[in-house]
């Protein structure tokens, strides 16, 4: 699906919405989108890093969102409340994304007590690379009962809620 935004300084912001099905259990990566025009000519567009993975390896019933969950932020940060559904404490290690673009490492000893909730605030992530906006599934890496696990949090948007004019200005500054 293609959505055309407003025109600003002679540029038009175009959003391309794609439904994707992953056919393997391995991470699928790309940095370009091939578009076929009228089923004939194809053109490649650079779109940044995209990594998709089936979620059955990273989802866990050990944790769940508790209360409100902020899904849109102006910059890469996080403000969530997570509930430990286990009868044992969970030790938090770090939050990453599948591309390894953003990381946050918890201080040693940070944990969510058994059957309790914890408010987690990440004021900013360590970033490798910079993009105009991000759609991310933060992946929490943690230890429970001596074993390492991963939990895919609900997806979040960074910078995508800005006005079209602001997005175009940000893109033009990076050119």
Short mmCIF file of C-alpha atoms in Angstrom, two decimals:
data_model
loop_
_atom_site.label_atom_id
_atom_site.label_comp_id
_atom_site.label_asym_id
_atom_site.label_seq_id
_atom_site.Cartn_x
_atom_site.Cartn_y
_atom_site.Cartn_z
CA UNK A 1 0.00 0.00 0.00
CA UNK A 2 1.37 3.44 -0.89
CA UNK A 3 0.38 6.54 1.06
CA UNK A 4 1.45 9.92 -0.23
CA UNK A 5 2.03 12.66 2.32
CA UNK A 6 2.18 16.39 1.86
CA UNK A 7 4.53 18.33 -0.41
CA UNK A 8 7.17 20.45 1.32
CA UNK A 9 9.91 22.43 -0.44
CA UNK A 10 9.28 20.48 -3.63
CA UNK A 11 9.51 17.06 -1.94
CA UNK A 12 6.75 14.58 -1.20
CA UNK A 13 6.97 12.09 1.63
CA UNK A 14 5.75 8.67 0.50
CA UNK A 15 4.99 5.83 2.91
CA UNK A 16 5.07 2.29 1.59
CA UNK A 17 3.26 -0.22 3.81
CA UNK A 18 4.24 -3.83 3.18
CA UNK A 19 2.82 -7.04 4.63
CA UNK A 20 5.61 -9.60 4.94
CA UNK A 21 5.54 -13.30 5.76
CA UNK A 22 8.71 -14.96 6.95
CA UNK A 23 9.10 -18.44 5.50
CA UNK A 24 12.03 -19.61 7.65
CA UNK A 25 13.04 -19.52 11.29
CA UNK A 26 16.24 -17.63 10.50
CA UNK A 27 16.41 -13.82 10.57
CA UNK A 28 15.68 -12.32 7.15
CA UNK A 29 17.61 -9.12 6.33
CA UNK A 30 17.45 -6.52 3.59
CA UNK A 31 18.49 -2.94 2.96
CA UNK A 32 16.54 -2.30 -0.21
CA UNK A 33 13.04 -2.59 -1.58
CA UNK A 34 12.44 -3.73 -5.16
CA UNK A 35 9.39 -2.14 -6.75
CA UNK A 36 7.90 -3.45 -9.95
CA UNK A 37 6.17 -0.80 -12.07
CA UNK A 38 3.20 -2.17 -14.02
CA UNK A 39 4.66 -5.66 -13.63
CA UNK A 40 7.63 -4.86 -15.90
CA UNK A 41 10.37 -2.46 -14.90
CA UNK A 42 11.87 -2.98 -11.46
CA UNK A 43 13.76 -0.41 -9.46
CA UNK A 44 15.71 -0.85 -6.19
CA UNK A 45 15.35 1.71 -3.39
CA UNK A 46 17.68 1.91 -0.38
CA UNK A 47 15.52 1.76 2.76
CA UNK A 48 17.96 1.33 5.65
CA UNK A 49 18.32 -1.90 7.61
CA UNK A 50 15.36 -4.21 8.00
CA UNK A 51 15.56 -7.50 9.88
CA UNK A 52 12.54 -9.69 10.41
CA UNK A 53 12.30 -12.92 12.38
CA UNK A 54 9.53 -15.30 13.38
CA UNK A 55 8.70 -14.44 16.95
CA UNK A 56 8.29 -17.94 18.38
CA UNK A 57 11.99 -18.04 19.38
CA UNK A 58 12.01 -14.72 21.21
CA UNK A 59 8.56 -14.57 22.79
CA UNK A 60 8.18 -15.74 26.32
CA UNK A 61 5.37 -16.04 28.83
CA UNK A 62 7.86 -15.12 31.54
CA UNK A 63 7.20 -11.39 31.04
CA UNK A 64 4.30 -9.24 29.92
CA UNK A 65 3.52 -5.52 29.66
CA UNK A 66 1.84 -4.16 32.78
CA UNK A 67 -0.37 -1.09 32.49
CA UNK A 68 0.01 1.46 29.74
CA UNK A 69 2.63 0.90 27.05
CA UNK A 70 4.05 3.89 25.17
CA UNK A 71 4.35 3.00 21.48
CA UNK A 72 5.61 6.28 19.97
CA UNK A 73 8.66 8.35 20.94
CA UNK A 74 10.39 11.36 19.36
CA UNK A 75 13.83 9.69 19.80
CA UNK A 76 15.06 6.19 20.66
CA UNK A 77 14.14 5.71 24.33
CA UNK A 78 11.76 3.49 26.28
CA UNK A 79 9.36 3.90 29.20
CA UNK A 80 7.56 0.65 30.05
CA UNK A 81 6.29 -1.38 32.98
CA UNK A 82 6.93 -5.12 32.74
CA UNK A 83 5.46 -7.87 34.89
CA UNK A 84 7.46 -10.93 35.91
CA UNK A 85 5.02 -13.83 35.59
CA UNK A 86 7.45 -16.33 37.15
CA UNK A 87 7.75 -17.48 40.75
CA UNK A 88 11.49 -16.61 40.49
CA UNK A 89 13.35 -13.33 40.03
CA UNK A 90 14.40 -12.27 36.54
CA UNK A 91 17.79 -10.57 36.06
CA UNK A 92 17.75 -7.95 33.30
CA UNK A 93 20.79 -7.85 31.02
CA UNK A 94 20.14 -5.60 28.02
CA UNK A 95 17.68 -4.38 25.42
CA UNK A 96 18.62 -4.57 21.74
CA UNK A 97 16.96 -4.71 18.35
CA UNK A 98 17.41 -7.40 15.69
CA UNK A 99 19.73 -5.15 13.65
CA UNK A 100 22.01 -4.38 16.58
CA UNK A 101 21.53 -0.66 15.88
CA UNK A 102 20.37 0.19 19.40
CA UNK A 103 21.48 -1.24 22.74
CA UNK A 104 20.97 -0.50 26.39
CA UNK A 105 22.79 -2.45 29.10
CA UNK A 106 21.26 -2.61 32.58
CA UNK A 107 23.36 -2.04 35.69
CA UNK A 108 24.46 -5.29 37.28
CA UNK A 109 21.87 -6.54 39.74
CA UNK A 110 18.85 -4.99 37.98
CA UNK A 111 16.00 -7.46 38.40
CA UNK A 112 12.26 -7.88 38.46
CA UNK A 113 11.19 -9.69 41.58
CA UNK A 114 9.02 -12.81 41.31
CA UNK A 115 5.37 -12.04 40.43
CA UNK A 116 6.10 -8.29 40.57
CA UNK A 117 6.15 -5.43 38.06
CA UNK A 118 9.01 -3.03 37.38
CA UNK A 119 8.99 0.38 35.74
CA UNK A 120 11.84 0.47 33.20
CA UNK A 121 13.02 3.81 31.85
CA UNK A 122 15.68 3.94 29.14
CA UNK A 123 16.38 7.66 28.55
CA UNK A 124 18.37 6.89 25.39
CA UNK A 125 19.91 3.95 23.59
CA UNK A 126 23.49 3.57 22.42
CA UNK A 127 23.05 3.87 18.65
CA UNK A 128 25.19 2.62 15.77
CA UNK A 129 24.03 4.47 12.69
CA UNK A 130 21.30 7.04 12.35
CA UNK A 131 18.04 6.81 10.48
CA UNK A 132 15.24 9.25 9.83
CA UNK A 133 12.76 7.13 11.78
CA UNK A 134 12.56 3.63 13.19
CA UNK A 135 9.96 0.93 13.71
CA UNK A 136 11.48 -1.43 16.27
CA UNK A 137 10.61 -4.48 18.31
CA UNK A 138 12.81 -4.06 21.41
CA UNK A 139 14.25 -7.41 22.50
CA UNK A 140 14.91 -7.78 26.24
CA UNK A 141 17.67 -10.23 27.10
CA UNK A 142 17.41 -11.62 30.63
CA UNK A 143 18.32 -14.53 32.89
CA UNK A 144 15.78 -16.63 34.81
CA UNK A 145 16.68 -19.70 36.89
CA UNK A 146 20.24 -19.59 35.53
CA UNK A 147 19.16 -19.70 31.85
CA UNK A 148 19.32 -16.88 29.32
CA UNK A 149 16.15 -15.90 27.51
CA UNK A 150 14.78 -13.24 25.16
CA UNK A 151 11.47 -11.43 25.24
CA UNK A 152 10.13 -9.45 22.28
CA UNK A 153 8.38 -6.40 23.64
CA UNK A 154 5.52 -4.80 21.70
CA UNK A 155 6.76 -2.71 18.77
CA UNK A 156 7.59 0.98 19.09
CA UNK A 157 8.04 3.90 16.70
CA UNK A 158 10.81 6.49 16.92
CA UNK A 159 10.49 9.77 15.03
CA UNK A 160 7.65 8.43 12.89
CA UNK A 161 4.99 10.49 14.66
CA UNK A 162 6.62 13.80 13.70
CA UNK A 163 4.82 15.92 11.12
CA UNK A 164 5.58 15.22 7.46
CA UNK A 165 7.34 18.61 7.24
CA UNK A 166 9.65 17.67 10.13
CA UNK A 167 10.44 14.29 8.53
CA UNK A 168 11.25 15.91 5.18
CA UNK A 169 13.47 18.53 6.87
CA UNK A 170 15.33 15.78 8.79
CA UNK A 171 15.86 13.79 5.58
CA UNK A 172 17.07 16.90 3.68
CA UNK A 173 19.59 17.74 6.45
CA UNK A 174 21.13 14.27 6.08
CA UNK A 175 21.58 14.60 2.29
#
